[in-house]
XYZ file of N, CA, C and O in Angstrom:
784
model
N 0.767 -1.189 -0.071
C 0.144 0.009 0.353
C 0.957 1.489 0.195
O 0.651 2.415 -0.687
N 2.190 1.380 0.896
C 2.942 2.382 0.881
C 3.359 2.826 -0.712
O 3.674 3.715 -1.221
N 4.015 1.676 -1.241
C 4.247 1.563 -2.518
C 3.175 2.536 -3.609
O 3.730 3.338 -4.127
N 2.004 1.879 -3.897
C 1.312 2.478 -4.220
C 0.698 3.655 -3.944
O 0.719 4.710 -4.966
N 0.934 4.162 -2.834
C 0.567 5.424 -2.688
C 1.677 6.292 -3.118
O 1.168 7.222 -4.050
N 2.973 5.927 -2.991
C 3.745 6.779 -3.414
C 3.787 7.053 -5.204
O 3.862 8.083 -5.579
N 3.306 6.060 -6.053
C 3.440 6.401 -7.408
C 2.575 6.952 -7.507
O 2.229 7.255 -8.720
N 1.023 6.599 -6.960
C -0.084 7.375 -7.332
C -0.128 8.555 -6.827
O -0.437 9.777 -8.003
N 0.971 9.026 -6.170
C 0.580 10.418 -5.815
C 1.875 11.173 -6.622
O 2.306 12.547 -6.996
N 2.405 10.386 -7.337
C 3.460 10.937 -8.351
C 2.710 11.334 -9.421
O 3.260 12.427 -10.083
N 1.730 10.442 -9.918
C 1.038 11.255 -11.157
C -0.622 10.692 -10.302
O -1.216 9.728 -10.922
N -1.056 12.104 -10.009
C -2.737 11.638 -9.208
C -3.756 11.729 -10.590
O -4.544 11.380 -10.266
N -3.258 12.269 -11.805
C -4.168 11.605 -12.804
C -4.133 10.433 -13.208
O -5.222 10.223 -13.980
N -3.358 9.612 -12.794
C -3.075 8.280 -13.674
C -4.094 6.877 -13.194
O -4.823 7.152 -11.936
N -4.724 6.220 -14.025
C -5.326 5.546 -13.769
C -4.798 3.863 -13.659
O -5.919 2.971 -13.668
N -3.446 4.265 -13.494
C -2.751 2.743 -13.747
C -3.616 1.753 -12.732
O -3.407 0.755 -12.915
N -3.636 2.176 -11.551
C -3.975 1.209 -10.320
C -5.386 0.867 -10.412
O -5.844 0.595 -8.754
N -5.943 1.325 -11.130
C -7.527 1.587 -11.025
C -8.198 -0.149 -11.498
O -6.996 -0.581 -12.640
N -9.131 -0.704 -10.816
C -8.771 -1.993 -11.219
C -10.851 -2.132 -11.336
O -11.516 -2.421 -10.373
N -11.277 -1.903 -12.744
C -12.443 -1.648 -13.440
C -13.199 -3.341 -13.397
O -12.398 -4.345 -14.057
N -14.459 -3.167 -13.326
C -15.431 -4.348 -14.006
C -16.601 -4.146 -14.614
O -17.110 -3.400 -14.059
N -17.197 -4.738 -15.567
C -18.079 -4.933 -15.724
C -18.593 -6.221 -16.007
O -18.549 -6.609 -16.557
N -20.165 -5.887 -15.098
C -21.289 -7.268 -15.435
C -22.672 -6.945 -16.049
O -23.246 -5.846 -15.653
N -22.746 -7.532 -16.884
C -24.179 -7.656 -17.557
C -24.799 -8.005 -16.594
O -24.678 -9.175 -16.229
N -25.936 -7.278 -16.414
C -27.094 -7.860 -15.385
C -28.238 -8.599 -16.772
O -28.793 -7.799 -17.610
N -28.657 -9.882 -15.808
C -29.696 -10.460 -16.946
C -30.890 -10.195 -15.820
O -31.041 -10.431 -14.401
N -32.086 -10.144 -16.753
C -33.203 -9.482 -15.687
C -33.410 -8.196 -15.575
O -32.751 -7.356 -15.449
N -34.333 -8.373 -14.637
C -35.060 -6.891 -13.764
C -33.686 -6.731 -12.464
O -33.584 -7.811 -11.642
N -33.533 -5.548 -11.844
C -32.515 -5.322 -11.318
C -33.748 -4.405 -9.927
O -33.969 -3.112 -10.243
N -33.251 -4.623 -9.076
C -34.168 -3.243 -7.859
C -32.823 -2.528 -7.425
O -31.933 -2.971 -6.678
N -33.017 -1.104 -8.198
C -31.608 -0.420 -7.719
C -31.225 0.319 -6.072
O -30.577 0.090 -5.705
N -32.961 0.473 -5.590
C -32.951 0.391 -4.187
C -32.212 -0.977 -3.229
O -31.493 -0.454 -2.771
N -32.654 -1.931 -4.021
C -31.665 -3.024 -3.289
C -31.123 -3.293 -3.233
O -29.588 -3.327 -2.771
N -30.525 -3.095 -4.295
C -28.485 -3.405 -5.062
C -27.951 -2.256 -3.978
O -26.693 -2.443 -3.975
N -28.544 -0.607 -4.139
C -27.569 0.596 -3.470
C -27.569 -0.055 -1.867
O -26.400 0.250 -1.393
N -28.754 -0.743 -1.208
C -28.548 -1.081 -0.036
C -27.815 -2.522 -0.212
O -26.826 -1.955 1.195
N -27.582 -3.064 -0.451
C -26.698 -4.217 -0.783
C -24.586 -3.513 -0.878
O -24.406 -4.214 0.268
N -24.879 -2.647 -1.665
C -23.545 -1.964 -1.782
C -23.277 -1.103 -0.024
O -21.878 -1.357 0.242
N -24.461 -1.112 0.361
C -24.181 -0.438 1.551
C -23.740 -1.094 2.819
O -22.729 -1.313 3.507
N -24.252 -2.372 3.063
C -24.166 -3.862 3.627
C -22.376 -4.064 3.547
O -21.768 -4.267 4.063
N -21.853 -3.947 2.224
C -20.648 -4.558 1.873
C -19.651 -3.302 2.270
O -19.036 -3.633 2.921
N -20.499 -2.078 2.098
C -19.284 -1.269 2.430
C -19.204 -1.133 4.275
O -17.832 -1.079 4.923
N -20.114 -1.380 4.354
C -20.048 -1.560 6.520
C -18.928 -2.932 6.696
O -18.524 -2.877 7.887
N -19.238 -3.651 5.870
C -18.462 -5.442 6.289
C -17.257 -5.239 6.107
O -16.548 -5.938 6.449
N -16.872 -4.442 5.137
C -15.410 -4.807 4.547
C -15.134 -3.081 4.862
O -14.816 -1.908 3.974
N -13.753 -2.929 5.545
C -13.369 -1.641 5.996
C -12.197 -1.581 4.405
O -12.246 0.021 4.748
N -11.870 -2.217 3.620
C -10.996 -1.750 2.770
C -11.954 -0.737 1.771
O -11.121 -0.199 1.430
N -12.985 -0.875 1.969
C -14.477 0.005 0.999
C -14.537 1.606 1.600
O -15.269 2.161 1.380
N -14.001 1.559 3.221
C -13.915 2.610 3.539
C -12.532 2.845 3.941
O -12.522 4.256 4.762
N -11.762 2.580 3.312
C -10.334 2.958 3.391
C -9.967 4.517 2.905
O -10.070 4.444 1.887
N -8.716 5.288 3.056
C -8.435 6.037 2.689
C -7.326 6.340 3.817
O -6.923 5.819 4.654
N -5.992 7.266 2.600
C -4.997 7.306 3.588
C -4.152 8.817 3.853
O -4.640 10.015 3.012
N -3.456 8.881 4.613
C -2.896 10.218 5.159
C -1.483 10.054 5.574
O -0.894 9.342 5.392
N -0.418 11.163 5.201
C 0.859 11.128 5.173
C 0.689 12.176 6.773
O 0.558 13.098 6.953
N 1.020 11.211 7.721
C 1.043 11.647 9.190
C 2.624 11.444 9.422
O 2.992 10.338 9.747
N 3.454 13.135 10.039
C 4.918 13.069 10.267
C 5.889 12.130 9.371
O 6.635 11.518 9.527
N 5.474 12.165 7.803
C 6.334 11.271 7.163
C 5.814 10.112 6.986
O 6.724 9.406 6.442
N 5.223 9.302 7.403
C 4.776 8.185 7.482
C 3.288 8.459 6.402
O 2.052 8.672 6.898
N 3.186 7.221 5.902
C 1.956 6.958 5.602
C 1.116 5.348 6.056
O 1.398 4.662 6.384
N -0.167 6.437 6.518
C -1.065 5.913 7.384
C -2.021 5.401 7.038
O -3.218 5.954 6.110
N -2.550 4.232 7.079
C -4.238 3.804 6.405
C -5.323 4.321 7.497
O -4.866 4.096 8.840
N -6.531 5.018 7.429
C -7.489 5.249 8.219
C -8.833 4.405 7.521
O -8.593 4.446 6.097
N -9.420 4.598 7.985
C -10.594 3.420 8.072
C -11.725 4.649 8.366
O -12.386 4.848 9.907
N -12.759 4.788 7.334
C -13.852 5.818 8.305
C -14.830 5.032 8.918
O -14.922 3.835 8.507
N -15.416 5.485 9.776
C -16.676 4.573 10.657
C -17.624 4.486 9.540
O -18.304 3.086 9.389
N -18.192 5.250 8.869
C -19.484 4.978 7.755
C -19.151 6.431 6.673
O -18.538 6.770 6.720
N -20.115 6.155 5.472
C -20.061 7.188 4.469
C -21.240 7.075 3.852
O -21.302 5.098 3.487
N -21.886 7.549 3.682
C -22.988 7.940 2.731
C -22.763 7.111 0.832
O -22.249 8.028 0.403
N -23.269 5.954 0.520
C -22.938 5.400 -0.662
C -24.342 5.819 -1.036
O -25.566 5.328 -0.811
N -23.946 6.262 -2.908
C -25.447 6.469 -3.653
C -25.019 5.429 -5.180
O -23.890 5.735 -5.460
N -25.658 4.828 -5.255
C -25.880 3.675 -6.655
C -25.737 4.931 -7.813
O -27.337 5.126 -8.020
N -25.076 5.410 -8.610
C -25.221 6.513 -9.582
C -26.122 5.064 -10.821
O -25.702 4.047 -11.222
N -27.168 6.212 -11.591
C -27.500 5.201 -12.654
C -27.543 5.955 -13.478
O -27.758 7.468 -13.695
N -27.587 5.713 -14.845
C -27.163 5.870 -16.375
C -27.803 5.439 -17.178
O -27.776 4.075 -17.264
N -28.445 5.913 -17.958
C -28.862 6.071 -19.193
C -27.765 6.501 -20.400
O -27.737 7.566 -20.544
N -27.565 5.376 -21.484
C -26.562 6.219 -22.348
C -27.084 4.859 -23.757
O -26.661 4.149 -23.837
N -27.680 5.371 -24.500
C -28.056 4.782 -25.649
C -27.259 5.475 -26.894
O -27.081 4.417 -27.926
N -26.131 6.454 -26.533
C -25.570 6.797 -27.927
C -24.239 5.998 -28.033
O -23.643 5.784 -29.153
N -23.521 6.038 -26.688
C -22.111 5.779 -26.977
C -21.842 4.442 -26.781
O -22.752 3.839 -26.089
N -20.577 3.733 -27.677
C -20.393 2.494 -27.119
C -19.865 2.398 -25.797
O -19.318 3.208 -24.887
N -19.464 0.860 -25.634
C -19.161 0.816 -24.237
C -17.802 1.405 -23.995
O -16.847 1.358 -22.662
N -16.874 1.460 -24.721
C -15.511 2.078 -24.839
C -15.479 3.331 -24.021
O -14.867 3.440 -23.123
N -16.685 4.193 -25.056
C -16.443 5.673 -24.148
C -17.093 6.017 -22.812
O -16.675 6.170 -22.342
N -17.772 5.206 -22.615
C -18.700 4.835 -21.460
C -17.773 4.473 -20.524
O -17.675 4.880 -18.870
N -16.994 3.284 -20.196
C -16.125 3.101 -19.446
C -14.593 4.086 -19.726
O -14.542 4.641 -18.216
N -14.560 4.435 -20.510
C -13.726 5.954 -19.918
C -14.027 7.257 -19.256
O -12.828 7.459 -18.914
N -15.000 7.200 -19.484
C -15.657 8.326 -18.707
C -16.009 7.312 -16.971
O -15.903 8.688 -16.278
N -16.520 6.549 -17.401
C -16.335 6.016 -15.825
C -14.991 6.056 -14.734
O -15.362 5.921 -13.613
N -13.998 5.439 -15.604
C -13.019 5.038 -14.944
C -11.967 6.375 -14.927
O -11.804 6.964 -16.009
N -12.096 6.954 -13.745
C -11.458 8.484 -13.612
C -10.177 8.168 -12.067
O -10.649 6.953 -11.176
N -9.588 9.175 -11.808
C -8.699 8.743 -10.780
C -9.693 8.963 -9.599
O -9.933 9.456 -9.325
N -8.651 8.113 -8.481
C -9.271 8.338 -7.198
C -8.233 9.467 -6.433
O -7.011 9.327 -6.394
N -8.584 9.636 -5.322
C -7.597 11.150 -4.631
C -7.927 9.455 -3.379
O -8.470 9.505 -2.357
N -6.414 9.379 -2.814
C -6.737 8.320 -1.973
C -6.756 9.193 -0.691
O -6.737 8.143 -0.075
N -6.355 10.443 -0.653
C -6.345 10.623 1.019
C -7.788 11.361 1.461
O -8.005 12.013 2.141
N -8.935 10.742 0.448
C -10.083 11.378 0.717
C -11.037 10.084 0.709
O -11.954 9.897 1.038
N -10.998 9.102 -0.209
C -11.891 8.032 -0.219
C -12.835 8.431 -0.639
O -13.604 9.848 -0.835
N -14.253 8.018 -0.785
C -14.039 6.256 -1.215
C -12.995 6.142 -2.444
O -13.323 6.742 -3.637
N -12.194 4.552 -2.017
C -11.685 4.359 -3.007
C -12.443 3.460 -3.769
O -11.398 2.481 -4.457
N -13.593 3.622 -4.083
C -14.290 2.605 -4.992
C -15.823 3.322 -4.796
O -16.001 4.528 -4.660
N -16.184 2.835 -6.391
C -17.059 3.598 -6.959
C -18.175 2.539 -8.240
O -17.548 1.663 -7.886
N -19.141 2.603 -7.775
C -20.346 1.559 -8.634
C -21.288 2.581 -9.333
O -21.611 3.679 -9.168
N -21.704 1.744 -10.574
C -22.637 3.088 -11.648
C -23.832 1.758 -11.938
O -23.183 0.293 -11.969
N -25.245 1.897 -12.030
C -25.872 1.365 -13.134
C -26.026 1.502 -13.997
O -26.198 2.587 -14.297
N -25.474 0.977 -15.225
C -25.838 1.474 -16.365
C -27.184 0.824 -17.662
O -26.813 -0.467 -17.762
N -27.726 1.314 -17.940
C -28.451 0.896 -19.086
C -28.170 1.603 -20.506
O -27.722 2.323 -21.088
N -27.854 0.665 -21.395
C -27.061 0.496 -22.596
C -27.704 0.137 -23.784
O -27.266 -1.023 -23.620
N -28.385 0.367 -24.614
C -28.762 -0.349 -25.745
C -29.511 -1.640 -25.402
O -29.105 -2.454 -25.830
N -30.410 -1.280 -24.468
C -31.370 -2.234 -24.133
C -30.874 -3.374 -22.986
O -31.136 -4.705 -22.673
N -29.649 -3.233 -22.904
C -28.960 -3.716 -21.749
C -28.858 -3.310 -20.661
O -28.362 -2.125 -20.335
N -28.571 -3.757 -19.642
C -28.420 -3.405 -17.866
C -26.654 -4.245 -17.435
O -26.345 -5.089 -17.880
N -26.205 -3.066 -17.412
C -24.991 -3.362 -16.665
C -24.439 -2.621 -15.457
O -24.842 -1.417 -15.182
N -23.465 -3.465 -14.428
C -22.925 -2.846 -13.492
C -21.335 -2.396 -13.455
O -21.022 -3.794 -13.893
N -20.960 -1.339 -12.997
C -19.863 -1.031 -13.247
C -19.552 -1.054 -11.718
O -19.801 0.099 -11.298
N -18.190 -1.282 -12.030
C -17.547 -1.303 -10.328
C -16.170 -0.973 -10.791
O -14.996 -1.381 -11.481
N -15.501 -0.019 -9.996
C -14.062 0.364 -10.240
C -13.761 0.869 -8.871
O -14.066 1.317 -7.711
N -12.640 0.432 -8.553
C -11.780 0.282 -7.121
C -10.072 0.338 -7.385
O -9.668 0.177 -8.521
N -9.606 1.083 -6.599
C -7.987 1.727 -6.666
C -7.464 0.032 -5.892
O -7.987 -0.185 -5.224
N -6.016 -0.136 -6.733
C -5.541 -1.208 -6.262
C -4.660 -1.332 -5.115
O -4.685 -2.297 -4.447
N -5.179 -0.465 -4.481
C -4.020 -0.362 -3.350
C -5.359 -0.813 -2.124
O -4.818 -1.191 -0.778
N -6.606 -0.808 -2.256
C -7.637 -1.420 -1.153
C -7.976 -2.717 -1.803
O -8.971 -3.293 -1.408
N -7.491 -3.667 -2.928
C -8.189 -4.373 -3.689
C -7.289 -5.298 -4.077
O -6.428 -4.545 -5.226
N -7.827 -6.677 -4.237
C -7.111 -6.949 -5.466
C -7.633 -8.074 -6.213
O -9.089 -8.104 -6.346
N -7.491 -9.179 -7.649
C -8.362 -9.786 -8.042
C -9.099 -10.445 -7.525
O -10.184 -10.505 -7.763
N -8.804 -11.450 -6.466
C -8.921 -12.148 -5.748
C -10.265 -11.452 -4.885
O -11.263 -11.537 -4.733
N -10.199 -10.181 -4.450
C -10.885 -9.401 -3.794
C -12.200 -9.064 -4.548
O -13.293 -8.844 -3.628
N -11.628 -8.615 -5.069
C -13.049 -8.409 -6.297
C -13.874 -9.242 -6.700
O -15.054 -9.614 -6.829
N -13.290 -11.103 -6.957
C -14.350 -12.036 -6.800
C -14.753 -12.142 -5.718
O -16.527 -12.399 -5.576
N -14.780 -12.111 -4.515
C -14.814 -12.177 -2.992
C -16.216 -11.059 -3.232
O -17.564 -11.327 -2.719
N -16.249 -9.756 -4.058
C -16.804 -8.587 -3.359
C -18.099 -9.075 -4.513
O -19.231 -9.041 -3.592
N -18.099 -9.961 -5.368
C -19.169 -9.733 -6.265
C -19.922 -11.127 -5.464
O -21.048 -10.989 -5.668
N -19.085 -12.000 -5.430
C -19.766 -12.866 -5.001
C -20.727 -13.040 -3.470
O -21.948 -13.133 -3.500
N -20.059 -11.599 -2.612
C -20.970 -11.555 -1.387
C -21.633 -10.682 -1.695
O -23.090 -10.231 -1.233
N -21.724 -9.905 -2.712
C -23.043 -9.287 -3.641
C -23.951 -9.675 -4.130
O -25.535 -9.779 -3.589
N -24.000 -10.861 -4.527
C -24.569 -11.357 -5.018
C -26.057 -12.022 -4.494
O -26.802 -12.377 -3.600
N -24.754 -12.782 -2.846
C -25.769 -13.695 -2.457
C -26.148 -12.366 -1.025
O -27.754 -12.923 -1.124
N -25.840 -11.079 -0.532
C -26.353 -10.104 0.145
C -27.999 -9.445 -1.128
O -28.893 -9.190 -0.342
N -27.464 -9.925 -1.959
C -28.867 -9.154 -2.846
C -29.706 -10.532 -2.746
O -31.274 -9.569 -2.746
N -29.515 -11.977 -3.060
C -30.784 -12.403 -2.834
C -31.038 -12.971 -1.787
O -32.065 -13.752 -1.128
N -30.054 -12.408 -0.222
C -31.075 -12.030 0.968
C -30.655 -13.168 1.489
O -30.687 -13.440 2.937
N -28.792 -13.714 1.422
C -28.575 -14.379 2.566
C -28.070 -13.542 3.674
O -27.731 -12.567 3.253
N -27.544 -14.337 4.744
C -27.288 -13.656 5.665
C -25.722 -14.186 5.715
O -25.176 -15.309 5.393
N -24.845 -13.184 5.923
C -23.029 -13.437 5.638
C -22.739 -13.149 7.454
O -23.175 -12.321 7.978
N -22.008 -14.500 7.376
C -21.304 -13.879 9.050
C -20.335 -12.823 9.187
O -19.511 -12.864 8.174
N -20.142 -12.246 10.264
C -19.107 -11.201 10.414
C -18.127 -11.545 9.861
O -17.535 -12.889 10.324
N -17.326 -10.739 9.395
C -15.736 -11.128 9.127
C -14.962 -11.290 10.571
O -15.186 -10.297 11.461
N -13.918 -12.128 10.767
C -13.196 -12.015 12.069
C -11.955 -11.157 11.842
O -11.531 -10.783 12.422
N -11.494 -11.009 10.215
C -10.433 -10.566 10.385
C -10.267 -9.329 8.950
O -10.872 -10.145 8.204
N -9.955 -8.372 9.420
C -9.410 -6.918 8.388
C -8.572 -7.163 7.760
O -7.469 -7.363 7.966
N -7.765 -6.411 6.560
C -7.145 -6.306 5.811
C -5.729 -5.828 6.677
O -5.006 -5.883 6.756
N -6.236 -4.625 8.144
C -5.950 -3.661 8.786
C -5.051 -4.667 9.693
O -3.718 -4.281 9.978
N -5.659 -5.998 9.593
C -5.212 -7.014 10.638
C -3.904 -7.477 10.084
O -2.932 -8.245 10.973
N -3.888 -7.875 8.937
C -2.950 -8.635 8.305
C -1.322 -7.479 8.369
O -0.608 -8.022 8.277
N -2.060 -6.122 7.947
C -1.021 -5.356 7.630
C -0.398 -5.224 9.388
O 0.852 -5.379 9.325
N -0.656 -5.374 10.263
C -0.577 -5.297 11.438
C 0.913 -6.109 12.040
O 1.683 -6.013 12.253
N 0.211 -7.714 11.584
C 1.337 -8.607 11.645
C 2.196 -8.745 10.775
O 3.427 -8.971 11.295
N 2.266 -7.923 9.511
C 3.193 -8.224 8.734
C 4.553 -7.135 9.050
O 5.917 -7.358 9.149
N 3.609 -5.695 9.436
C 4.661 -5.081 10.344
C 5.214 -5.473 11.466
O 6.819 -4.963 11.477
N 4.649 -5.997 12.179
C 5.605 -6.901 13.767
C 6.208 -7.528 13.393
O 7.555 -7.657 13.678
N 5.996 -8.447 12.350
C 6.972 -9.606 11.580
C 8.169 -8.861 11.341
O 9.160 -9.163 11.718
N 8.045 -7.679 10.269
C 9.575 -6.822 10.033
C 10.195 -6.403 10.925
O 11.590 -6.519 10.693
N 9.963 -5.543 12.087
C 9.857 -5.192 13.044
C 10.862 -5.875 13.778
O 12.042 -5.713 14.526
N 10.236 -7.075 14.036
C 11.115 -8.012 14.666
C 12.296 -8.619 14.637
O 12.908 -9.670 14.642
N 12.504 -8.760 13.056
C 13.455 -9.302 12.097
C 13.083 -10.106 11.877
O 13.998 -11.629 11.816
N 12.087 -10.725 11.999
C 11.353 -12.317 11.559
C 11.811 -12.930 9.923
O 11.673 -13.692 9.586
N 12.146 -11.855 9.225
C 12.592 -11.634 7.388
C 13.792 -11.795 7.080
O 14.284 -11.536 6.157
N 14.928 -11.960 8.571
C 16.065 -11.403 8.132
C 16.643 -12.645 7.209
O 17.791 -12.269 6.841
N 16.420 -13.379 7.778
C 17.448 -14.585 7.337
C 17.023 -14.830 5.473
O 17.872 -14.708 4.867
N 15.592 -14.853 5.286
C 14.988 -14.673 4.159
C 15.993 -13.397 3.480
O 16.150 -13.570 2.009
N 16.198 -12.094 3.895
C 16.962 -11.030 3.261
C 18.357 -11.212 3.022
O 18.459 -10.837 1.897
N 18.616 -11.510 3.945
C 20.341 -12.377 3.615
C 20.108 -13.261 2.327
O 20.955 -13.073 1.509
N 19.308 -14.203 2.269
C 19.657 -15.082 1.151
C 19.368 -14.289 -0.145
O 20.463 -14.307 -1.338
N 18.348 -13.423 -0.311
C 18.151 -12.563 -1.627
C 19.118 -11.460 -1.958
O 19.179 -11.687 -3.074
N 19.456 -11.327 -0.677
C 20.555 -10.226 -1.507
C 22.095 -10.982 -1.358
O 22.421 -10.245 -2.408
N 22.400 -11.989 -0.919
C 23.643 -13.096 -1.707
C 23.283 -13.036 -2.847
O 24.222 -13.269 -3.788
N 21.914 -13.789 -3.174
C 21.197 -14.262 -4.544
C 21.890 -13.175 -5.539
O 21.970 -13.534 -6.769
N 21.491 -11.663 -5.471
C 21.451 -10.694 -5.997
C 22.556 -9.607 -5.797
O 22.678 -8.757 -6.309
N 23.684 -10.084 -5.543
C 24.664 -9.682 -5.483
C 25.603 -9.653 -6.666
O 25.405 -10.341 -7.645
N 26.625 -8.149 -6.946
C 27.171 -8.142 -8.487
C 25.844 -7.504 -9.110
O 25.112 -6.941 -8.751
N 26.639 -7.691 -10.399
C 26.031 -7.031 -11.415
C 24.731 -8.000 -11.866
O 25.260 -8.953 -11.936
N 23.775 -7.543 -11.873
C 22.753 -8.568 -12.413
C 22.345 -8.349 -14.081
O 21.978 -6.973 -14.444
N 22.123 -9.445 -15.087
C 21.726 -8.950 -16.295
C 20.847 -8.804 -16.471
O 20.239 -9.024 -15.872
N 20.137 -7.465 -17.548
C 19.050 -7.597 -17.421
C 18.143 -8.486 -18.848
O 18.971 -8.887 -19.540
N 17.216 -8.784 -17.998
C 16.439 -9.920 -19.021
C 15.652 -9.284 -19.852
O 14.762 -8.426 -20.207
N 16.325 -10.095 -21.508
C 15.829 -9.467 -22.598
C 14.624 -10.115 -22.687
O 14.971 -11.348 -23.256
N 13.198 -10.380 -22.457
C 11.657 -10.869 -23.051
C 11.426 -10.017 -23.837
O 11.399 -9.088 -24.402
N 10.897 -11.255 -24.992
C 10.425 -10.694 -26.377
C 8.845 -10.173 -25.945
O 7.942 -10.245 -24.519
N 8.699 -8.462 -25.639
C 7.660 -8.244 -25.191
C 6.688 -7.415 -26.721
O 7.033 -7.608 -27.906
N 5.357 -6.869 -26.046
C 4.381 -6.702 -27.086
C 4.637 -5.622 -27.768
O 4.370 -4.928 -29.013
N 5.479 -4.397 -26.476
C 5.649 -3.165 -27.008
C 6.826 -3.124 -26.638
O 7.347 -3.886 -25.983
N 7.383 -1.532 -27.057
C 8.855 -1.351 -26.369
C 9.064 -1.102 -25.600
O 7.565 -0.434 -25.178
N 9.903 -1.521 -24.511
C 10.191 -0.861 -23.318
C 10.163 0.550 -23.350
O 11.009 0.815 -23.756
N 9.217 1.219 -21.938
C 9.428 2.625 -22.249
C 10.226 2.996 -21.598
O 11.023 2.649 -20.797
N 10.489 4.621 -21.905
C 12.084 5.219 -21.243
C 11.597 5.535 -19.683
O 12.325 5.466 -18.714
N 10.573 5.538 -19.210
C 10.303 5.484 -18.233
C 9.329 4.033 -17.446
O 8.407 3.713 -17.726
N 10.287 3.656 -16.350
C 9.590 2.207 -16.444
C 8.232 2.473 -15.179
O 8.571 3.515 -14.305
């Protein structure tokens, strides 16, 4: 998270760390029920209420107790999905949050759910968990409360790093990569950019 926060702040207009998803909806959808389902997910997962601050030079994860979520609804019969997605996916402000947005779209007689999250609060597995839980909650299923949130893992990992628990592994990898390391030339689809 600290690395992503730093890179995002180097170019605050970048969407390189956005994780958008588009889901076609079959059948009718109750917008109010879907909005309420998202509110339940936001309350369930601290990551969806997370933002970041820099305090005394340290990047700190903060979690809002709650925030008011509104599911935007958009009707767009003219533009194709590429244009719609380009307008939907936009930079997040990591120091404000939320770092997550959703929109219900009606386009050419089809309905879609658009979701976008910043990678600082999510990954591919998290997205599939979110969609699975969204389906269950929307269908009226009860979900057991979560025992562990991401901040618990981050706390455990930081304590491990501070305790020296990874010193042996660090020494091994430093030895593996001492000296000159050759550049690995793999075939790319595109030329390597001058700015990595």
